[in-house]
Coordinates of C-alpha atoms in Angstrom, one line a residue:
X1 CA -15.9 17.5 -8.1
X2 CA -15.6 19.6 -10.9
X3 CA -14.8 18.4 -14.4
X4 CA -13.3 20.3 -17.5
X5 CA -14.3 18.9 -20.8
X6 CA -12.1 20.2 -23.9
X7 CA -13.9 19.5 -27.0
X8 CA -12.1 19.9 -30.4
X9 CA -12.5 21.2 -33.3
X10 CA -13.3 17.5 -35.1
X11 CA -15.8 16.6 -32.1
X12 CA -18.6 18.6 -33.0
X13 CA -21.1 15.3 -31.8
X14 CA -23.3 15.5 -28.8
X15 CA -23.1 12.1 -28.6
X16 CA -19.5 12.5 -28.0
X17 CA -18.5 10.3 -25.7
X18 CA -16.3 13.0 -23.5
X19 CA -20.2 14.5 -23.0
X20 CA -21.9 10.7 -22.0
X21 CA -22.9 11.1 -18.6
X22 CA -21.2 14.2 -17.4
X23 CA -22.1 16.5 -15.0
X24 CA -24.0 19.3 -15.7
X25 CA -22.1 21.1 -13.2
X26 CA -18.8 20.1 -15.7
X27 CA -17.0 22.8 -17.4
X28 CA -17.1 23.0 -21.2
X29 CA -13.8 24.4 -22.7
X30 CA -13.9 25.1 -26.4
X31 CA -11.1 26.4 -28.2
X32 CA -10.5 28.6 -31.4
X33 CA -6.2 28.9 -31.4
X34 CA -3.8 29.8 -33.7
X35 CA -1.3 27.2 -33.9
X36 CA -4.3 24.7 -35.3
X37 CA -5.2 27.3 -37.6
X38 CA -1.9 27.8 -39.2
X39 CA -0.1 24.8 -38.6
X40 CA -0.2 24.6 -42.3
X41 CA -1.8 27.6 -43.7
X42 CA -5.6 26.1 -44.1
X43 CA -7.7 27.2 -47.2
X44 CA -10.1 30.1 -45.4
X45 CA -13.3 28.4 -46.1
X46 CA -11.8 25.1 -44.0
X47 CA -11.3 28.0 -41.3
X48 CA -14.3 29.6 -41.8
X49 CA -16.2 26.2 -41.5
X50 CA -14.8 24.6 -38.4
X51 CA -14.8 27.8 -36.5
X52 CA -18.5 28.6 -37.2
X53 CA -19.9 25.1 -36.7
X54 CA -17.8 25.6 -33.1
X55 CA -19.7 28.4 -32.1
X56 CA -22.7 27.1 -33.1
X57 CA -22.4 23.6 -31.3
X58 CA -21.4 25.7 -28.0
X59 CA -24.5 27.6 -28.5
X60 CA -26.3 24.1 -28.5
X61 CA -24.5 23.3 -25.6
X62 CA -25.4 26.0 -23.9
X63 CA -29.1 25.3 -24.4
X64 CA -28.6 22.3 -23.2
X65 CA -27.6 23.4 -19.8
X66 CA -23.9 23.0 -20.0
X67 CA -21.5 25.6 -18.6
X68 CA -19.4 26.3 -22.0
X69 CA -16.0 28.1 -21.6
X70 CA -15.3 29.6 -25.3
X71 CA -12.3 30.7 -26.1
X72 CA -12.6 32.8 -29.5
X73 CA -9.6 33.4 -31.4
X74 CA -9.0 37.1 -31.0
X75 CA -9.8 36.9 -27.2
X76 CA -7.4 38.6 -24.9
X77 CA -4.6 37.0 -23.6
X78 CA -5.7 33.9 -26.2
X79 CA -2.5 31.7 -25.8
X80 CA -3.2 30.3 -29.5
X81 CA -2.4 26.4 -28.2
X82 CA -4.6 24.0 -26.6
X83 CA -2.3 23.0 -23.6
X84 CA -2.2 26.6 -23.2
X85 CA -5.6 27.5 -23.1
X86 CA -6.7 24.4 -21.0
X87 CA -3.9 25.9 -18.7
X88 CA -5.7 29.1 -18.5
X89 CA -9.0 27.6 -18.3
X90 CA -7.9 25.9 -15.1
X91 CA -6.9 29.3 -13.4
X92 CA -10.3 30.3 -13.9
X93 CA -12.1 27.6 -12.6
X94 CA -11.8 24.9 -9.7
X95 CA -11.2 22.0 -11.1
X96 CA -10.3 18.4 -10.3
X97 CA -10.2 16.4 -13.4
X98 CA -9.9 16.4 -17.0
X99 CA -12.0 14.6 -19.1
X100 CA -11.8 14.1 -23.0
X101 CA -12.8 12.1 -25.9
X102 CA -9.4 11.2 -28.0
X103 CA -7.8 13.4 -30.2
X104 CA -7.8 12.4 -34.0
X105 CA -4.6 12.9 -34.5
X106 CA -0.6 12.3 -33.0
X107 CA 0.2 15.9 -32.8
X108 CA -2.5 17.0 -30.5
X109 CA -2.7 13.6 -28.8
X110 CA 0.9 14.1 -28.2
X111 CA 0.0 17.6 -25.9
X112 CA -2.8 15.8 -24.1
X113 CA -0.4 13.0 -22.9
X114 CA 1.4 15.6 -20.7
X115 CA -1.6 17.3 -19.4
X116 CA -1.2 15.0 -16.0
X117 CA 2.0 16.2 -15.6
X118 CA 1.8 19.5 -16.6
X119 CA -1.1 20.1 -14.4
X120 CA -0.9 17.4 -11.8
X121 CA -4.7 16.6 -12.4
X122 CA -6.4 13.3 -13.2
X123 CA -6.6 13.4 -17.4
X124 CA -9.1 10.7 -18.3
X125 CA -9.2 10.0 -22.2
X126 CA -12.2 8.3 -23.9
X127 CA -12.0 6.6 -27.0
X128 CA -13.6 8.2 -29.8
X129 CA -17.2 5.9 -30.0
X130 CA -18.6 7.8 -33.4
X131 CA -16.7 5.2 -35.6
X132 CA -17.7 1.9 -36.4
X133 CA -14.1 -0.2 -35.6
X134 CA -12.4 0.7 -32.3
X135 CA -8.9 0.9 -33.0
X136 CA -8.3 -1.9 -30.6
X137 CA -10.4 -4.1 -33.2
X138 CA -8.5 -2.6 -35.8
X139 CA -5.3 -3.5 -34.7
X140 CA -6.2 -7.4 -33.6
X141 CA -7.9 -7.3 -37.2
X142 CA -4.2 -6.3 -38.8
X143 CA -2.0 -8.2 -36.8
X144 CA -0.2 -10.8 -38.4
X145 CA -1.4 -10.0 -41.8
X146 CA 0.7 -10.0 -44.9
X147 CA -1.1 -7.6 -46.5
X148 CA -3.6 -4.7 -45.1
X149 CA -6.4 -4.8 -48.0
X150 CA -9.3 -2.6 -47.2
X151 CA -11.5 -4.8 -49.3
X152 CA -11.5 -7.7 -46.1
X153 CA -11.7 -5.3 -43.5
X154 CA -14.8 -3.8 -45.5
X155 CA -16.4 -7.1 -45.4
X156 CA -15.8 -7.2 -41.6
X157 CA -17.6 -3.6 -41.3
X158 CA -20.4 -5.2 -42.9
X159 CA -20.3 -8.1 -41.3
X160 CA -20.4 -6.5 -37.5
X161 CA -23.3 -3.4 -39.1
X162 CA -25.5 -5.5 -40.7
X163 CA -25.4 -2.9 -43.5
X164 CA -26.5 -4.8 -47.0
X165 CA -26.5 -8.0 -45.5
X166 CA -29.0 -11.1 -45.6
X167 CA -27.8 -13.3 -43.0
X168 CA -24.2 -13.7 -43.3
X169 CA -24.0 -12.8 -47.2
X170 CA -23.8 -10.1 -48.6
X171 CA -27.4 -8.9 -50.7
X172 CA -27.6 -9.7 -54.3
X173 CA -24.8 -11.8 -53.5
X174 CA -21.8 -9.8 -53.9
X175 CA -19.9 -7.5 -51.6
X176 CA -18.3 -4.9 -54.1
X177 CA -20.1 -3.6 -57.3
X178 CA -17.4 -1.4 -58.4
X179 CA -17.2 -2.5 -61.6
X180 CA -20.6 -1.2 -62.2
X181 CA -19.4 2.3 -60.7
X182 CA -16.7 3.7 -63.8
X183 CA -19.1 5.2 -66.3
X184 CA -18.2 8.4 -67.9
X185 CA -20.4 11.2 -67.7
X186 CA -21.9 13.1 -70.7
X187 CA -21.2 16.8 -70.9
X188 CA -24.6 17.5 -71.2
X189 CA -25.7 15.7 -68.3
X190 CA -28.3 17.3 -65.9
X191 CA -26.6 17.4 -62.5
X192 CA -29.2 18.8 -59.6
X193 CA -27.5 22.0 -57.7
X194 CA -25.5 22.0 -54.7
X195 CA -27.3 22.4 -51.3
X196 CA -26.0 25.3 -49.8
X197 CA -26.7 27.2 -46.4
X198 CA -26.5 31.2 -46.4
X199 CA -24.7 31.8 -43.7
X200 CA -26.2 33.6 -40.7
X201 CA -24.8 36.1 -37.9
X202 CA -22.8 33.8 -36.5
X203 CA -20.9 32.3 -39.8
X204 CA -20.6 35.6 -41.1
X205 CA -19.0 37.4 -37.9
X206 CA -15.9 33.8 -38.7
X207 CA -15.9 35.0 -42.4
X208 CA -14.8 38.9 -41.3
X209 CA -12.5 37.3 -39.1
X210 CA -10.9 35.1 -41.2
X211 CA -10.9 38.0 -44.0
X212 CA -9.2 40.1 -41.5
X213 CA -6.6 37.3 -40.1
X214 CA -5.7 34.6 -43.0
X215 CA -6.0 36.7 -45.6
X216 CA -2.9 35.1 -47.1
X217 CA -3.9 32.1 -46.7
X218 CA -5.3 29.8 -50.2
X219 CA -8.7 30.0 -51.3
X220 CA -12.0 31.8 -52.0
X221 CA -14.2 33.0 -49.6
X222 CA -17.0 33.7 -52.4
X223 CA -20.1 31.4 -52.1
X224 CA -19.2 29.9 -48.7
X225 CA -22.4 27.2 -48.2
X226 CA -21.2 24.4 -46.4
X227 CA -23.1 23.0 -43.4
X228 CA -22.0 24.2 -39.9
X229 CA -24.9 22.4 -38.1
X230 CA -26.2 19.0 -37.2
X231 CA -29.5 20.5 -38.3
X232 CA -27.6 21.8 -41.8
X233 CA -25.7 18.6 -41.9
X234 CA -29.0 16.3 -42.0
X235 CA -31.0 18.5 -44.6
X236 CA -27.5 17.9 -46.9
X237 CA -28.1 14.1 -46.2
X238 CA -31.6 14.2 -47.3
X239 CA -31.0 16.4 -50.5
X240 CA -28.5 13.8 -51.4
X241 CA -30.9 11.0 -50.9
X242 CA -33.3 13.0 -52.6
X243 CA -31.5 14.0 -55.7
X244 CA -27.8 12.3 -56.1
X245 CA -27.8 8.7 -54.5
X246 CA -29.7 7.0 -57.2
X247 CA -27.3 8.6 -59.7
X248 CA -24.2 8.8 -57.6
X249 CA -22.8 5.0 -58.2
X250 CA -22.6 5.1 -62.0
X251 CA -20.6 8.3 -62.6
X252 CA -18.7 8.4 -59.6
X253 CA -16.0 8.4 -60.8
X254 CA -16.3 10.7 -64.2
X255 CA -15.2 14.4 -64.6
X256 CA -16.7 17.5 -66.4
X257 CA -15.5 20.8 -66.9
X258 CA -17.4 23.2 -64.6
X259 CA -19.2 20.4 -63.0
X260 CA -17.4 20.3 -59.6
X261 CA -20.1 18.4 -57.5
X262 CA -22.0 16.3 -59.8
X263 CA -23.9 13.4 -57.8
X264 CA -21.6 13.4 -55.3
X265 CA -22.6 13.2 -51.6
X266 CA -21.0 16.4 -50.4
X267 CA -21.2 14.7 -46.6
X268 CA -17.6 14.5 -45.5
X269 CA -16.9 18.4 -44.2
X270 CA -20.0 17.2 -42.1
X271 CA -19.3 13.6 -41.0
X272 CA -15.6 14.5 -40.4
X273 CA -16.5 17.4 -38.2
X274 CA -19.1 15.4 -35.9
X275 CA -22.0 17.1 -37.7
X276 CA -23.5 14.1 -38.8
X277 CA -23.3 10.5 -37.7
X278 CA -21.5 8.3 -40.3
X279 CA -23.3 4.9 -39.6
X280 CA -26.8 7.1 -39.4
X281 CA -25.9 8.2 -43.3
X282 CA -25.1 4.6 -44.2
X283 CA -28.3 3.4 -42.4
X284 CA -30.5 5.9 -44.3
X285 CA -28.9 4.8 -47.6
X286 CA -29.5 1.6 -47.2
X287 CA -33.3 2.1 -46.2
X288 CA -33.3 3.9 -50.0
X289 CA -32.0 0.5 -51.2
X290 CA -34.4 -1.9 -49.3
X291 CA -37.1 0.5 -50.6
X292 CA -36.3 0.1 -53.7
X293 CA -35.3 3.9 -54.5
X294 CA -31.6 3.3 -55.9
X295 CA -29.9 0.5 -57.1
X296 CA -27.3 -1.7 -55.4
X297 CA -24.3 0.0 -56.6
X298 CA -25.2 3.3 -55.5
X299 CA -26.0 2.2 -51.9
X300 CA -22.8 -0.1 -51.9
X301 CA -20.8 2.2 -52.9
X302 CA -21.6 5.2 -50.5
X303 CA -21.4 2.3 -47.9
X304 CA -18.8 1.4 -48.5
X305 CA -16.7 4.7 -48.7
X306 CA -17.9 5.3 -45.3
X307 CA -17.6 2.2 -43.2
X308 CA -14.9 0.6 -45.5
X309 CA -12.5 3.3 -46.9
X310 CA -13.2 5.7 -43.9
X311 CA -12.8 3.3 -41.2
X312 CA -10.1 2.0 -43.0
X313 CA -8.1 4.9 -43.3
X314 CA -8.5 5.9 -39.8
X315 CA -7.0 2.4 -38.4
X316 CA -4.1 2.3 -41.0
X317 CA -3.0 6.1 -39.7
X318 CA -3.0 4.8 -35.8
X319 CA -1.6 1.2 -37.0
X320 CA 1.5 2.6 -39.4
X321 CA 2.3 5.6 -36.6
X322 CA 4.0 8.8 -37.1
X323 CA 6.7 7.5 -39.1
X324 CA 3.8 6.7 -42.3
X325 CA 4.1 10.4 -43.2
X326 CA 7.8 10.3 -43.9
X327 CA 7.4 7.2 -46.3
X328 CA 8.8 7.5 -49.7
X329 CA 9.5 4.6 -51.5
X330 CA 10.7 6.1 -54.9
X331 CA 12.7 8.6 -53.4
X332 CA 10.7 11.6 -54.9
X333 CA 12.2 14.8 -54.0
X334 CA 11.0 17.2 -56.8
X335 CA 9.2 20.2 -55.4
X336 CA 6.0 20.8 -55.4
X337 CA 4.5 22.7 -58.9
X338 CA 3.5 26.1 -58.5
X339 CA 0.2 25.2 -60.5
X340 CA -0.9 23.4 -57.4
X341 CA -1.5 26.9 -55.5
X342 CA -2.4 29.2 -58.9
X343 CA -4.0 26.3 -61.4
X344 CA -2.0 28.3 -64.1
X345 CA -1.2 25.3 -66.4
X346 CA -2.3 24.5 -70.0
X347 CA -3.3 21.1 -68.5
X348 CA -7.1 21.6 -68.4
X349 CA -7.5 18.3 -66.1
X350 CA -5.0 19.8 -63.4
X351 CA -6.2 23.2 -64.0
X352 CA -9.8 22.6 -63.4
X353 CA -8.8 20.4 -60.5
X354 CA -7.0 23.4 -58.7
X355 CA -10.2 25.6 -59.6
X356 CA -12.8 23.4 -57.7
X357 CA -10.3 23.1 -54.9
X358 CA -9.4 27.0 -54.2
X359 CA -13.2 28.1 -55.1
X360 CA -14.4 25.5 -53.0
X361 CA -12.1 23.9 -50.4
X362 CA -13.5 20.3 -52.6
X363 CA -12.7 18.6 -55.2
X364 CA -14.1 15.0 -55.7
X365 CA -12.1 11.4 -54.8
X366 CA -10.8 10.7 -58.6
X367 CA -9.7 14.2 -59.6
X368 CA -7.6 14.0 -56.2
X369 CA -6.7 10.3 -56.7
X370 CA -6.2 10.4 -60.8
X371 CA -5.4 13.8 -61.7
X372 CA -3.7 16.0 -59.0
X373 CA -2.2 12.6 -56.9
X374 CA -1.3 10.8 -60.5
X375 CA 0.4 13.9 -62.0
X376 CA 2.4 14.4 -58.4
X377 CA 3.5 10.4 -58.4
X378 CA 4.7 10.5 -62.2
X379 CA 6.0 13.9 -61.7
X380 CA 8.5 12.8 -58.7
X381 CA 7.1 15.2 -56.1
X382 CA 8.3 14.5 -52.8
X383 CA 5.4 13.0 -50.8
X384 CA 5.7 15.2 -48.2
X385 CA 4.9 18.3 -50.2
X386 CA 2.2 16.9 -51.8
X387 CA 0.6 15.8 -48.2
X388 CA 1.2 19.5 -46.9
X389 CA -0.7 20.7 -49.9
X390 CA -4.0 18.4 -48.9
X391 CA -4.0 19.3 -45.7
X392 CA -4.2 22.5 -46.5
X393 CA -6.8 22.8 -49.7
X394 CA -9.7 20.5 -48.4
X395 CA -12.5 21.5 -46.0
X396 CA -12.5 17.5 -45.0
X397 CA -8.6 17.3 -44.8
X398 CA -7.5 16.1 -41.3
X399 CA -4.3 14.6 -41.0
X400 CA -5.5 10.8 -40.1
X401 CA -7.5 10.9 -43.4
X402 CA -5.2 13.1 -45.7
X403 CA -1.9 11.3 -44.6
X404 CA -3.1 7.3 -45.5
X405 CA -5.3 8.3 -48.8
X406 CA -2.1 10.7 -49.8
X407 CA 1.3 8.2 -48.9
X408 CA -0.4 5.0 -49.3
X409 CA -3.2 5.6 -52.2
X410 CA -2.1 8.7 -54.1
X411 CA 1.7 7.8 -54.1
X412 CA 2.0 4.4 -53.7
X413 CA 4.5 6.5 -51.2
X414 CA 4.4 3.6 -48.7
X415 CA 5.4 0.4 -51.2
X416 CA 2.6 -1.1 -51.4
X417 CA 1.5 -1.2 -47.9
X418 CA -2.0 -0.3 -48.6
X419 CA -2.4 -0.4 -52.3
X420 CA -1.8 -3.4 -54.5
X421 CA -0.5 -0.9 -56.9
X422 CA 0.7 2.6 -58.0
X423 CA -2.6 4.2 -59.5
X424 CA -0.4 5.5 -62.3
X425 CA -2.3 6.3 -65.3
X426 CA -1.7 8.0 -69.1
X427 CA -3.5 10.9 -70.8
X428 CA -6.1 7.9 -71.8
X429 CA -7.4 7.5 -68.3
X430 CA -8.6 10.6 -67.5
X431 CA -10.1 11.2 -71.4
X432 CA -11.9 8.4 -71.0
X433 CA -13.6 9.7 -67.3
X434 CA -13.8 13.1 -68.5
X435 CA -14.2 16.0 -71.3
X436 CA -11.0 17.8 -70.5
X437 CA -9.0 16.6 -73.2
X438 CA -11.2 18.4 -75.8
X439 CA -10.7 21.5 -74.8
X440 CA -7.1 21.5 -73.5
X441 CA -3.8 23.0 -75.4
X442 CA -2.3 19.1 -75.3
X443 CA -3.2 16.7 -77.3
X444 CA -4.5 13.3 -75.7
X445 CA -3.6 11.5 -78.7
X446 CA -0.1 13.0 -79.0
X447 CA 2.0 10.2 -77.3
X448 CA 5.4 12.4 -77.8
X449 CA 6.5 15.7 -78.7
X450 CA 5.7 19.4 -77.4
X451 CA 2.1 19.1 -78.1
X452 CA 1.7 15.7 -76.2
X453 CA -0.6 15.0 -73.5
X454 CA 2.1 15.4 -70.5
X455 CA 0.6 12.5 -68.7
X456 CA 1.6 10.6 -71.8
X457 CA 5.7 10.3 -71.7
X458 CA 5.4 10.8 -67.7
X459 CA 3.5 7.6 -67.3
X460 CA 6.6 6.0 -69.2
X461 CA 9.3 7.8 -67.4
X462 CA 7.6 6.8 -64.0
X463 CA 7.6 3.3 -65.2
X464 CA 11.0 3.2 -66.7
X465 CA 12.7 5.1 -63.7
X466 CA 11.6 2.9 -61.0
X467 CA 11.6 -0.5 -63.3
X468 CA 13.6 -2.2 -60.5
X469 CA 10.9 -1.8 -57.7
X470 CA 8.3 -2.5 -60.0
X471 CA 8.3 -5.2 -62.3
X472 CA 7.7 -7.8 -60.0
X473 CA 4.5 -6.6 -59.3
X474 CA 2.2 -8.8 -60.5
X475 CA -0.5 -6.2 -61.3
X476 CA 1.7 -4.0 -63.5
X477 CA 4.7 -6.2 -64.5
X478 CA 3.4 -7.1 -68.1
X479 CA 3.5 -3.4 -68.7
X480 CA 7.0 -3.8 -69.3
X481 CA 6.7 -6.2 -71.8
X482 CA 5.1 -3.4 -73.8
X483 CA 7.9 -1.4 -72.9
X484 CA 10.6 -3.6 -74.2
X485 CA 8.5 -4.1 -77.2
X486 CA 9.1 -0.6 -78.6
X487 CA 12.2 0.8 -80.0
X488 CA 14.8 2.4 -78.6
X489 CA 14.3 5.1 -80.7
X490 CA 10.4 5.0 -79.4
X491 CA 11.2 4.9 -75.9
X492 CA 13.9 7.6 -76.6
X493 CA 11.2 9.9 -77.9
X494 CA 8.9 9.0 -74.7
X495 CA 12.0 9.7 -72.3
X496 CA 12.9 12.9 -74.1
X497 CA 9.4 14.4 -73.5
X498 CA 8.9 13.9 -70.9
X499 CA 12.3 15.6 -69.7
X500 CA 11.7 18.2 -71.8
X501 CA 8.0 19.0 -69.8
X502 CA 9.2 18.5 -66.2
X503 CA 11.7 21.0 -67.0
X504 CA 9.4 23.5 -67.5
X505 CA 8.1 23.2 -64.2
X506 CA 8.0 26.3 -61.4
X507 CA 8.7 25.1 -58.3
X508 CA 6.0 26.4 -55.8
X509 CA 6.8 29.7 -54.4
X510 CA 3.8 30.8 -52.2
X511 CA 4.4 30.2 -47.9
X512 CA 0.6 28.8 -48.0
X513 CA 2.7 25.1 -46.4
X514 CA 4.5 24.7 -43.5

C-alpha cells in the first residue's frame, strides 16, 4: 500500500506528524502553486522565503530516504492549486491513501475536505502536534466562558509546560511581568546586528524566479537574509540568546528611527514555517533564566508570546470560524491609505513603519499594534482592508495568526471578543515609546490645527464617533468625562482637524490585495 504525503508550505517540521511513522516506500508530494502565491499578492521576500526553505526541506527529505515528488512552480503542466496538483500526483503514481498533517488554515482545509470525494481514496488528516494546545483543549478551555482572555489560557500553557514554574506557582511569584517590559529606548542605544544567511544556490535560483514572476508584487528583494533551514533557524535562536534575550524584555516595546530589529527575537518567519520548534525556543530561554543569564522579564515575556499569545491566537481563529474575518463592530468602511503600500506620508511613525515592512517583509509587534493598526482603527479603515494588507506585507503573516491579532487586537474589529479594549492611542503614546516625533513635519504637542500630530484629533474623533458603543466600557469610559469637560469650542477645534486630515487621504490604488 502506497501512501501520498502532501506537505505544505507551513509544515516545514520533520517531526511533522503527517511524516511519524510512515513508510519509506510513501510518496512525498510538495507543492510550489500559484493560487497560494497570489491569493493576495505576497511581499517577494515572504515568496522568496517559503519557497526556498521548501526546496531545501525536500532536499532533507530526500536524504533521508524519502521518495519526494516536487512540484516547482514553473514546471510544465503546473496546475497552480493543491487539489490540482495532488490530482496529478496521483496519475503518476499508484496510490491507495492520502495522508496529511492539518492545514493551518479554512481555505486550504476547505479543498482537503473533498479530496475523498474527488478522488475516491482514503484521506486521513492528522492534527497538527508542533503546538502546545490541541485545538480540542482549546475549545473545552473556551467553552462556556464569558470572556476569552489570553492571560488565563497563558497560565494554563504554563501550567501543562512546566515553563517558569516551581511547583504549581509561577517563579518569583508572578505570572506576567509586563509592567517591567514598556521602557523606551535611547536613540543612542547599541543594538547588536541582525543575523543574516547569504543565500546559497538554491535561495538564489527562488529570488530569479520571483524577480521574473511577482515582480509587481510589494517589497524589496535587496538584503534577503532570513533563515530557510532548521540548521539556519537554530543558529538565529542562539544569536538571539546570545545577544538580544537579556535585553529584549525592557525595550520591547520602544521604537527608533532606522532601528528596525532592535532586541527583538526575529524567530517567527522560522517557527511559523516549521523551521524551528516553538516549545524547543521557549525551553532554551528558560534554561538562560534558571542560569541566571537574563532576567525574569525577558524570559517571561518571550514565553509568553509564544505559548500564550501564539497558542492563543491559533485557537481563537479555529474557535470564532470563518465568519471572524468579516467582523466589524464600528462599521469602518474607509479605504485603505495609499501610504500603507508607498510610506509617502509626513507622519514619520507611519512612514518608518511602511519602510521596515517593504525593505524587510517585518516590522516589530508595537509598530504593527500602535502605529500602523492604531492609525487604521482611528482612521475608520474597513477591517477587511487592513487584514488583506497583513497578509500580504509580513514574512510571518498566515491567515490564522494575521486574522485574530488584526480583527480582534489591532481593531477592536470583533467588540471586544478578545481585547478588553480598543488599543486606541494619541500622538503621546508613540512619543513616549519612540524618537519619531522629533524629527517629523507634525508636531506632537500640537493638539489641533494643520501642524497637529494627526493621531491627536483622530483619537478624539474615534472616541467621539463611536461614544455609544463605548462608554460603558469600564476601561475607557472615564475618558469621556475628559471629553465633556472641554468646551464645545475645544472639542469643535479637535473634530474639525481631524476632518480636515482624513480628507487628505489617497485611497490606495496599487492591485498588490485581492
Amino acid at each position: 500500500m502506497t501512501t501520498l504525503i502532501p506537505i505544505l508550505g507551513d509544515q516545514l517540521s520533520h517531526d511533522l506528524s503527517g511524516l511519524q511513522d510512515a513508510p519509506k516506500d510513501s510518496v512525498i508530494l510538495m507543492m510550489e502553486v500559484w493560487d497560494e502565491a497570489t491569493y493576495v499578492k505576497h511581499h517577494q521576500q515572504k515568496i522568496v522565503l517559503i519557497f526556498s526553505a521548501m526546496r531545501h526541506f525536500a532536499a532533507e527529505l530526500e536524504e533521508r530516504g524519502f521518495t519526494v515528488d516536487y512540484v516547482k512552480l514553473d514546471d510544465e503542466d503546473n496546475s497552480g492549486s493543491f487539489t490540482g496538483e495532488v490530482e496529478r500526483a496521483l496519475a503518476r503514481h499508484e496510490i491507495d491513501a492520502i495522508r496529511i498533517t492539518e492545514s493551518g488554515e479554512f481555505r486550504v482545509r476547505d479543498a482537503i475536505e473533498g479530496w475523498n470525494d474527488r478522488f475516491g481514496l482514503p484521506v486521513e488528516v492528522i492534527p497538527d502536534t508542533r503546538f502546545v494546545c490541541s485545538l480540542d483543549e482549546f475549545f473545552a478551555w473556551a467553552q462556556g466562558r464569558d470572556g476569552l482572555r489570553m492571560e488565563y489560557f497563558y497560565r494554563e500553557m504554563r501550567r501543562k509546560t512546566g515553563l517558569l514554574m516551581d511547583g504549581d506557582e509561577p517563579v518569583e511569584g508572578r505570572w506576567n511581568f509586563d509592567k517591567e517590559n514598556r521602557d523606551s529606548a535611547a536613540p543612542d542605544t547599541d543594538f547588536p546586528d541582525r543575523p543574516t544567511f547569504a543565500p546559497d544556490a538554491t535561495t538564489k535560483e527562488v529570488i530569479a524566479l520571483v524577480k521574473h514572476r511577482f515582480s509587481d508584487h510589494f517589497g524589496s528583494l535587496e538584503g534577503f537574509g532570513w533563515p530557510v533551514t532548521a540548521d539556519q533557524a537554530k543558529q538565529a535562536l542562539e544569536h538571539f540568546l546570545d545577544h538580544r534575550l537579556a535585553c529584549f524584555g525592557a525595550t520591547q516595546d520602544a521604537m527608533l528611527g532606522g532601528e528596525d530589529f532592535m532586541n527583538h527575537a526575529l524567530l517567527s518567519t522560522s517557527i511559523n514555517l516549521g523551521l524551528l520548534d516553538p516549545l524547543y525556543a521557549c525551553q532554551r530561554v528558560e534554561r538562560r533564566y534558571n542560569d541566571g543569564k537574563v532576567p525574569i522579564e525577558a524570559a517571561e515575556g518571550f514565553i509568553r508570546q509564544i505559548i500564550g499569545w501564539r497558542e492563543y491566537i491559533r485557537g481563537i481563529y479555529w474557535w470564532e470560524g470563518k465568519g471572524y474575518g468579516e467582523e466589524n463592530f464600528f462599521g469602518h468602511d474607509r479605504p485603505l491609505p495609499d501610504f500603507y503600500w508607498t510610506g509617502e506620508t509626513d507622519m514619520r511613525c507611519l512612514s518608518e513603519a511602511v519602510r521596515a515592512t517593504r525593505d524587510h517583509a517585518y516590522a516589530h509587534h508595537i509598530q504593527r499594534l500602535m502605529v500602523l493598526g492604531n492609525f487604521a482603527m482611528l482612521a475608520g479603515v474597513d477591517p477587511k482592508a487592513v487584514q488583506d494588507w497583513f497578509l500580504v506585507v509580513y514574512a510571518d503573516a498566515y491567515e490564522w495568526v494575521e486574522m485574530p491579532n488584526v480583527v480582534g487586537m489591532a481593531l477592536f474589529a470583533d467588540g471586544g471578543k478578545m481585547s478588553s479594549k480598543p488599543y486606541a492611542a494619541s500622538g503621546n503614546y508613540i512619543n513616549k515609546m519612540s524618537d519619531y516625533c522629533g524629527s517629523c513635519r507634525y508636531k506632537v504637542s500640537k493638539k489641533t490645527g494643520k501642524d497637529a500630530c494627526p493621531f491627536n484629533p483622530l483619537y478624539w474623533h474615534f472616541m467621539h464617533r463611536h461614544r455609544d458603543t463605548l462608554e460603558s466600557n469600564h476601561r475607557i469610559g472615564r475618558i469621556y468625562a475628559t471629553w465633556d469637560r472641554m468646551s464645545d469650542d475645544h472639542k469643535a477645534e479637535y473634530l474639525d482637524s481631524a476632518e480636515a486630515f482624513l480628507e487628505t487621504l489617497e485611497p490606495a490604488k496599487g492591485g498588490w490585495a485581492r
